[in-house]
PDB file of C-alpha atoms in Angstrom:
ATOM      1  CA  GLY A   1       0.070  -0.018   0.016  1.00 65.00           C
ATOM      2  CA  ALA A   2       0.866   3.714   0.083  1.00 83.00           C
ATOM      3  CA  VAL A   3       2.024   4.022  -3.496  1.00 89.00           C
ATOM      4  CA  VAL A   4       2.756   7.383  -5.103  1.00 93.00           C
ATOM      5  CA  SER A   5       3.345   7.777  -8.852  1.00 93.00           C
ATOM      6  CA  GLN A   6       4.775  10.572 -10.911  1.00 95.00           C
ATOM      7  CA  HIS A   7       4.405  11.344 -14.512  1.00 96.00           C
ATOM      8  CA  PRO A   8       6.355  11.743 -16.593  1.00 96.00           C
ATOM      9  CA  SER A   9       9.566  10.161 -15.272  1.00 94.00           C
ATOM     10  CA  TRP A  10      11.703  12.033 -17.896  1.00 95.00           C
ATOM     11  CA  VAL A  11      11.052  15.246 -19.716  1.00 96.00           C
ATOM     12  CA  ILE A  12      13.172  17.325 -22.064  1.00 96.00           C
ATOM     13  CA  CYS A  13      11.920  20.656 -23.209  1.00 95.00           C
ATOM     14  CA  LYS A  14      13.062  23.876 -24.912  1.00 96.00           C
ATOM     15  CA  SER A  15      13.809  26.925 -22.998  1.00 97.00           C
ATOM     16  CA  GLY A  16      10.698  29.136 -22.540  1.00 96.00           C
ATOM     17  CA  THR A  17       8.182  26.351 -22.563  1.00 97.00           C
ATOM     18  CA  SER A  18       6.144  25.120 -19.663  1.00 97.00           C
ATOM     19  CA  VAL A  19       6.175  21.658 -18.220  1.00 97.00           C
ATOM     20  CA  LYS A  20       3.581  19.961 -16.052  1.00 97.00           C
ATOM     21  CA  ILE A  21       4.432  17.120 -13.641  1.00 97.00           C
ATOM     22  CA  GLU A  22       1.743  14.990 -12.073  1.00 97.00           C
ATOM     23  CA  CYS A  23       1.880  13.361  -8.607  1.00 96.00           C
ATOM     24  CA  ARG A  24      -0.774  10.728  -7.822  1.00 95.00           C
ATOM     25  CA  SER A  25      -1.486   8.738  -4.649  1.00 93.00           C
ATOM     26  CA  LEU A  26      -2.743   5.453  -5.954  1.00 93.00           C
ATOM     27  CA  ASP A  27      -4.253   3.726  -2.945  1.00 89.00           C
ATOM     28  CA  PHE A  28      -4.769   6.388  -0.333  1.00 90.00           C
ATOM     29  CA  GLN A  29      -6.130   9.885  -0.044  1.00 91.00           C
ATOM     30  CA  ALA A  30      -3.366  12.446   0.190  1.00 90.00           C
ATOM     31  CA  THR A  31      -4.587  15.424   2.175  1.00 89.00           C
ATOM     32  CA  THR A  32      -1.125  16.970   2.015  1.00 92.00           C
ATOM     33  CA  MET A  33       1.361  16.726  -0.849  1.00 94.00           C
ATOM     34  CA  PHE A  34       5.029  17.990  -0.863  1.00 94.00           C
ATOM     35  CA  TRP A  35       7.198  18.978  -3.832  1.00 96.00           C
ATOM     36  CA  TYR A  36      10.916  18.684  -3.594  1.00 94.00           C
ATOM     37  CA  ARG A  37      13.819  19.385  -5.864  1.00 94.00           C
ATOM     38  CA  GLN A  38      17.139  17.524  -5.883  1.00 88.00           C
ATOM     39  CA  PHE A  39      20.304  18.686  -7.541  1.00 81.00           C
ATOM     40  CA  PRO A  40      22.979  16.086  -8.398  1.00 77.00           C
ATOM     41  CA  LYS A  41      24.728  14.815  -5.352  1.00 72.00           C
ATOM     42  CA  GLN A  42      22.695  17.098  -3.066  1.00 76.00           C
ATOM     43  CA  SER A  43      19.906  16.589  -0.655  1.00 81.00           C
ATOM     44  CA  LEU A  44      16.155  17.046  -1.297  1.00 87.00           C
ATOM     45  CA  MET A  45      15.021  20.611  -0.835  1.00 90.00           C
ATOM     46  CA  LEU A  46      11.413  21.227  -0.030  1.00 92.00           C
ATOM     47  CA  MET A  47       9.812  23.636  -2.559  1.00 95.00           C
ATOM     48  CA  ALA A  48       6.236  23.846  -1.367  1.00 94.00           C
ATOM     49  CA  THR A  49       3.510  22.058   0.616  1.00 93.00           C
ATOM     50  CA  SER A  50       0.008  21.778  -0.664  1.00 92.00           C
ATOM     51  CA  ASN A  51      -3.111  20.816   1.132  1.00 89.00           C
ATOM     52  CA  GLU A  52      -6.111  19.559  -0.900  1.00 86.00           C
ATOM     53  CA  GLY A  53      -8.312  22.465  -1.880  1.00 83.00           C
ATOM     54  CA  SER A  54      -5.920  25.157  -0.636  1.00 85.00           C
ATOM     55  CA  LYS A  55      -3.234  27.293  -2.014  1.00 88.00           C
ATOM     56  CA  ALA A  56       0.224  25.888  -1.740  1.00 92.00           C
ATOM     57  CA  THR A  57       2.711  27.151   0.865  1.00 93.00           C
ATOM     58  CA  TYR A  58       6.042  27.897  -0.774  1.00 95.00           C
ATOM     59  CA  GLU A  59       9.410  27.769   0.959  1.00 93.00           C
ATOM     60  CA  GLN A  60      11.494  30.881   1.076  1.00 92.00           C
ATOM     61  CA  GLY A  61      13.313  31.563  -2.196  1.00 93.00           C
ATOM     62  CA  VAL A  62      10.882  29.481  -4.350  1.00 95.00           C
ATOM     63  CA  GLU A  63       9.026  31.619  -6.937  1.00 94.00           C
ATOM     64  CA  LYS A  64       5.356  30.746  -6.750  1.00 92.00           C
ATOM     65  CA  ASP A  65       4.599  32.292 -10.123  1.00 94.00           C
ATOM     66  CA  LYS A  66       7.326  30.057 -11.751  1.00 96.00           C
ATOM     67  CA  PHE A  67       6.422  26.799  -9.932  1.00 96.00           C
ATOM     68  CA  LEU A  68       2.628  26.614 -10.003  1.00 95.00           C
ATOM     69  CA  ILE A  69       1.205  23.950  -7.779  1.00 94.00           C
ATOM     70  CA  ASN A  70      -2.326  22.614  -7.942  1.00 91.00           C
ATOM     71  CA  HIS A  71      -3.796  20.118  -5.504  1.00 90.00           C
ATOM     72  CA  ALA A  72      -7.410  19.925  -6.680  1.00 82.00           C
ATOM     73  CA  SER A  73      -8.212  16.382  -5.469  1.00 90.00           C
ATOM     74  CA  LEU A  74      -7.221  13.986  -2.751  1.00 91.00           C
ATOM     75  CA  THR A  75      -5.215  11.901  -5.157  1.00 93.00           C
ATOM     76  CA  LEU A  76      -3.640  14.345  -7.568  1.00 94.00           C
ATOM     77  CA  SER A  77      -1.276  17.267  -7.394  1.00 94.00           C
ATOM     78  CA  THR A  78       0.492  18.995 -10.253  1.00 95.00           C
ATOM     79  CA  LEU A  79       3.586  21.064 -10.529  1.00 97.00           C
ATOM     80  CA  THR A  80       3.980  23.304 -13.582  1.00 97.00           C
ATOM     81  CA  VAL A  81       7.258  24.815 -14.259  1.00 97.00           C
ATOM     82  CA  THR A  82       6.466  27.852 -16.275  1.00 96.00           C
ATOM     83  CA  SER A  83       8.814  29.401 -18.793  1.00 96.00           C
ATOM     84  CA  ALA A  84      11.429  26.844 -18.072  1.00 96.00           C
ATOM     85  CA  HIS A  85      15.148  27.786 -18.338  1.00 96.00           C
ATOM     86  CA  PRO A  86      18.271  25.521 -18.196  1.00 95.00           C
ATOM     87  CA  GLU A  87      18.827  26.451 -14.549  1.00 94.00           C
ATOM     88  CA  ASP A  88      15.500  24.684 -13.845  1.00 95.00           C
ATOM     89  CA  SER A  89      16.849  21.396 -14.939  1.00 95.00           C
ATOM     90  CA  SER A  90      16.727  19.169 -11.922  1.00 93.00           C
ATOM     91  CA  PHE A  91      15.105  16.094 -10.397  1.00 92.00           C
ATOM     92  CA  TYR A  92      11.673  16.946  -8.949  1.00 95.00           C
ATOM     93  CA  ILE A  93      10.140  14.575  -6.320  1.00 95.00           C
ATOM     94  CA  CYS A  94       6.715  14.633  -4.776  1.00 95.00           C
ATOM     95  CA  SER A  95       5.529  13.021  -1.616  1.00 94.00           C
ATOM     96  CA  ALA A  96       2.052  12.520  -0.150  1.00 93.00           C
ATOM     97  CA  ARG A  97       0.678  12.146   3.317  1.00 90.00           C
ATOM     98  CA  GLY A  98      -2.777  11.045   4.533  1.00 88.00           C
ATOM     99  CA  GLN A  99      -4.913  12.806   7.079  1.00 81.00           C
ATOM    100  CA  GLY A 100      -3.475  12.384  10.627  1.00 78.00           C
ATOM    101  CA  HIS A 101      -0.438  10.501   9.417  1.00 77.00           C
ATOM    102  CA  GLU A 102       3.115  11.665   9.870  1.00 76.00           C
ATOM    103  CA  THR A 103       4.778   9.402   7.210  1.00 83.00           C
ATOM    104  CA  GLN A 104       5.347  10.774   3.785  1.00 88.00           C
ATOM    105  CA  TYR A 105       5.333   8.465   0.835  1.00 90.00           C
ATOM    106  CA  PHE A 106       7.446   9.427  -2.112  1.00 92.00           C
ATOM    107  CA  GLY A 107       7.088   9.230  -5.819  1.00 93.00           C
ATOM    108  CA  PRO A 108       9.892   7.998  -8.055  1.00 90.00           C
ATOM    109  CA  GLY A 109      10.794  11.481  -9.241  1.00 92.00           C
ATOM    110  CA  THR A 110      10.760  13.317 -12.561  1.00 95.00           C
ATOM    111  CA  ARG A 111      13.992  14.320 -14.329  1.00 93.00           C
ATOM    112  CA  LEU A 112      13.657  17.650 -16.178  1.00 95.00           C
ATOM    113  CA  LEU A 113      16.158  18.756 -18.696  1.00 96.00           C
ATOM    114  CA  VAL A 114      15.675  22.201 -20.207  1.00 96.00           C
ATOM    115  CA  LEU A 115      17.625  22.875 -23.413  1.00 96.00           C
TER     116      LEU A 115
ATOM    117  CA  GLY B   1      16.971  26.422  11.395  1.00 83.00           C
ATOM    118  CA  ASP B   2      16.770  22.666  11.542  1.00 89.00           C
ATOM    119  CA  SER B   3      19.422  20.708   9.717  1.00 92.00           C
ATOM    120  CA  VAL B   4      20.726  17.148   9.241  1.00 95.00           C
ATOM    121  CA  THR B   5      24.325  16.152   8.573  1.00 95.00           C
ATOM    122  CA  GLN B   6      25.281  12.697   7.502  1.00 94.00           C
ATOM    123  CA  MET B   7      28.477  11.093   6.564  1.00 87.00           C
ATOM    124  CA  GLU B   8      29.679  11.584   2.977  1.00 85.00           C
ATOM    125  CA  GLY B   9      29.869   8.592   0.751  1.00 86.00           C
ATOM    126  CA  PRO B  10      30.159   6.578  -1.122  1.00 94.00           C
ATOM    127  CA  VAL B  11      30.581   3.796   1.453  1.00 96.00           C
ATOM    128  CA  THR B  12      31.874   0.579  -0.113  1.00 97.00           C
ATOM    129  CA  LEU B  13      31.608  -2.642   1.850  1.00 97.00           C
ATOM    130  CA  SER B  14      31.962  -6.290   1.225  1.00 97.00           C
ATOM    131  CA  GLU B  15      28.908  -8.581   1.706  1.00 97.00           C
ATOM    132  CA  GLU B  16      28.319  -9.439   5.358  1.00 97.00           C
ATOM    133  CA  ALA B  17      30.351  -6.513   6.674  1.00 97.00           C
ATOM    134  CA  PHE B  18      28.983  -4.301   9.433  1.00 98.00           C
ATOM    135  CA  LEU B  19      27.484  -0.952   8.341  1.00 97.00           C
ATOM    136  CA  THR B  20      27.296   2.330  10.139  1.00 97.00           C
ATOM    137  CA  ILE B  21      26.163   5.533   8.504  1.00 97.00           C
ATOM    138  CA  ASN B  22      26.436   8.534  10.866  1.00 97.00           C
ATOM    139  CA  CYS B  23      23.672  11.114  11.174  1.00 98.00           C
ATOM    140  CA  THR B  24      23.518  14.054  13.490  1.00 97.00           C
ATOM    141  CA  TYR B  25      20.958  16.774  13.623  1.00 97.00           C
ATOM    142  CA  THR B  26      20.183  20.274  14.771  1.00 95.00           C
ATOM    143  CA  ALA B  27      16.668  21.211  15.850  1.00 92.00           C
ATOM    144  CA  THR B  28      14.976  23.727  18.014  1.00 87.00           C
ATOM    145  CA  GLY B  29      12.578  21.263  19.566  1.00 85.00           C
ATOM    146  CA  TYR B  30      12.136  17.518  19.731  1.00 88.00           C
ATOM    147  CA  PRO B  31      11.864  16.179  16.212  1.00 93.00           C
ATOM    148  CA  SER B  32      10.966  12.746  14.882  1.00 93.00           C
ATOM    149  CA  LEU B  33      13.868  11.192  13.056  1.00 96.00           C
ATOM    150  CA  PHE B  34      13.788   9.048   9.966  1.00 95.00           C
ATOM    151  CA  TRP B  35      15.962   7.014   7.594  1.00 97.00           C
ATOM    152  CA  TYR B  36      14.741   6.726   4.051  1.00 95.00           C
ATOM    153  CA  VAL B  37      16.296   4.567   1.367  1.00 95.00           C
ATOM    154  CA  GLN B  38      16.304   5.069  -2.415  1.00 90.00           C
ATOM    155  CA  TYR B  39      17.086   2.070  -4.522  1.00 88.00           C
ATOM    156  CA  PRO B  40      18.338   2.567  -8.045  1.00 82.00           C
ATOM    157  CA  GLY B  41      15.566   3.870 -10.317  1.00 72.00           C
ATOM    158  CA  GLU B  42      13.026   4.023  -7.444  1.00 76.00           C
ATOM    159  CA  GLY B  43      11.454   6.548  -5.191  1.00 78.00           C
ATOM    160  CA  LEU B  44      12.389   7.112  -1.575  1.00 87.00           C
ATOM    161  CA  GLN B  45      11.029   4.533   0.876  1.00 89.00           C
ATOM    162  CA  LEU B  46      10.731   4.853   4.562  1.00 91.00           C
ATOM    163  CA  LEU B  47      13.215   2.507   6.298  1.00 96.00           C
ATOM    164  CA  LEU B  48      12.672   3.237   9.833  1.00 96.00           C
ATOM    165  CA  LYS B  49      11.831   6.014  12.207  1.00 94.00           C
ATOM    166  CA  ALA B  50      11.876   7.054  15.922  1.00 96.00           C
ATOM    167  CA  THR B  51       9.684   9.680  17.541  1.00 93.00           C
ATOM    168  CA  LYS B  52      11.323  10.306  20.933  1.00 92.00           C
ATOM    169  CA  ALA B  53      14.564  10.050  22.765  1.00 94.00           C
ATOM    170  CA  ASP B  54      15.963   6.535  23.291  1.00 95.00           C
ATOM    171  CA  ASP B  55      13.500   5.009  20.804  1.00 96.00           C
ATOM    172  CA  LYS B  56      15.027   2.502  18.514  1.00 97.00           C
ATOM    173  CA  GLY B  57      13.697   2.143  14.986  1.00 97.00           C
ATOM    174  CA  SER B  58      14.312  -1.108  13.172  1.00 97.00           C
ATOM    175  CA  ASN B  59      13.453  -2.740   9.889  1.00 97.00           C
ATOM    176  CA  LYS B  60      14.963  -5.279   7.500  1.00 95.00           C
ATOM    177  CA  GLY B  61      18.007  -5.759   9.851  1.00 97.00           C
ATOM    178  CA  PHE B  62      18.684  -2.015  10.025  1.00 98.00           C
ATOM    179  CA  GLU B  63      18.565  -0.175  13.319  1.00 98.00           C
ATOM    180  CA  ALA B  64      18.943   3.340  14.571  1.00 98.00           C
ATOM    181  CA  THR B  65      18.556   4.768  18.034  1.00 98.00           C
ATOM    182  CA  TYR B  66      17.444   8.317  18.842  1.00 97.00           C
ATOM    183  CA  ARG B  67      20.159   9.800  20.968  1.00 97.00           C
ATOM    184  CA  LYS B  68      19.146  13.166  22.343  1.00 94.00           C
ATOM    185  CA  GLU B  69      22.271  13.744  24.292  1.00 95.00           C
ATOM    186  CA  THR B  70      24.474  13.496  21.163  1.00 96.00           C
ATOM    187  CA  THR B  71      21.758  14.605  18.753  1.00 96.00           C
ATOM    188  CA  SER B  72      22.428  11.545  16.551  1.00 97.00           C
ATOM    189  CA  PHE B  73      20.507   8.861  14.816  1.00 98.00           C
ATOM    190  CA  HIS B  74      23.243   6.632  13.352  1.00 98.00           C
ATOM    191  CA  LEU B  75      22.126   3.844  11.046  1.00 98.00           C
ATOM    192  CA  GLU B  76      23.505   0.268  11.546  1.00 98.00           C
ATOM    193  CA  LYS B  77      23.235  -3.141  10.113  1.00 98.00           C
ATOM    194  CA  GLY B  78      25.115  -6.148  11.274  1.00 97.00           C
ATOM    195  CA  SER B  79      25.585  -7.895   7.914  1.00 96.00           C
ATOM    196  CA  VAL B  80      24.954  -6.062   4.709  1.00 97.00           C
ATOM    197  CA  GLN B  81      23.902  -7.687   1.418  1.00 97.00           C
ATOM    198  CA  VAL B  82      24.408  -6.679  -2.143  1.00 97.00           C
ATOM    199  CA  SER B  83      20.749  -5.907  -2.301  1.00 96.00           C
ATOM    200  CA  ASP B  84      21.290  -3.153   0.300  1.00 97.00           C
ATOM    201  CA  SER B  85      23.146  -1.058  -2.233  1.00 96.00           C
ATOM    202  CA  ALA B  86      21.234   2.210  -2.362  1.00 96.00           C
ATOM    203  CA  VAL B  87      21.236   5.787  -1.196  1.00 94.00           C
ATOM    204  CA  TYR B  88      20.331   6.387   2.402  1.00 96.00           C
ATOM    205  CA  PHE B  89      18.838   9.623   3.597  1.00 95.00           C
ATOM    206  CA  CYS B  90      18.550  10.689   7.276  1.00 97.00           C
ATOM    207  CA  ALA B  91      15.786  13.247   7.896  1.00 95.00           C
ATOM    208  CA  LEU B  92      13.917  14.917  10.684  1.00 94.00           C
ATOM    209  CA  SER B  93      10.439  16.413  11.124  1.00 91.00           C
ATOM    210  CA  GLU B  94       9.095  18.741  13.757  1.00 84.00           C
ATOM    211  CA  HIS B  95       5.514  18.541  14.812  1.00 73.00           C
ATOM    212  CA  GLY B  96       4.677  16.366  11.709  1.00 68.00           C
ATOM    213  CA  ASN B  97       5.646  19.181   9.442  1.00 75.00           C
ATOM    214  CA  LYS B  98       8.120  19.322   6.597  1.00 83.00           C
ATOM    215  CA  LEU B  99      10.977  16.831   6.335  1.00 90.00           C
ATOM    216  CA  VAL B 100      14.491  18.186   6.493  1.00 91.00           C
ATOM    217  CA  PHE B 101      16.930  15.822   4.750  1.00 92.00           C
ATOM    218  CA  GLY B 102      20.577  15.156   4.995  1.00 93.00           C
ATOM    219  CA  ALA B 103      22.638  15.033   1.785  1.00 90.00           C
ATOM    220  CA  GLY B 104      22.353  11.250   1.375  1.00 93.00           C
ATOM    221  CA  THR B 105      24.947   8.528   1.609  1.00 95.00           C
ATOM    222  CA  ILE B 106      25.573   6.124  -1.274  1.00 95.00           C
ATOM    223  CA  LEU B 107      26.132   2.549  -0.037  1.00 97.00           C
ATOM    224  CA  ARG B 108      27.793   0.036  -2.428  1.00 97.00           C
ATOM    225  CA  VAL B 109      28.019  -3.614  -1.315  1.00 97.00           C
ATOM    226  CA  LYS B 110      30.314  -5.967  -3.253  1.00 96.00           C
ATOM    227  CA  SER B 111      29.895  -9.625  -3.420  1.00 94.00           C
TER     228      SER B 111
END
């Protein structure tokens, strides 16, 4: 149980385009979803926290107009990287947590390469 | 702010060797502590956790004890297997809020 999927697993796009990444909880209701970013050989850095039906809470230094997060249902959250640039190339990972639970369950990640 | 420091890797061991991956933390309160594992090509999985001082988390032969006096949560396993090769992340969470991760330690086990 507690499976989280992400789609796509890989995406290559041109500079200036927008990319949408989906995160789904497959067998539980995720009241809270988290989006992380991981640079090579570095740790996961939390970008934002989203609660179903509410606006996301962004960490300091993360541009909310650039990284749009939508958590419209209890099983789906999306991260849209708008007007992507090469410096946005990274590994994006989501996690999900059910109501009243502390444990986060992680998706397999999405590798974004912006050319 | 809260932070987690874990030993740099990669750690390379022979099968059946003893494993220790050090993890220390800095926190303002009394966090819960976690070890996550990431196998090649997969997402992070919770390996074990401890929620208060002196608690011992254990799973799949791995153990870690929450040491408040040394602010540590070192991961140990008595006899590693090739299948344990992965990246291990130490993390903390205060009040069930966001996770703060260490940098991750690559473990390579040779047969």
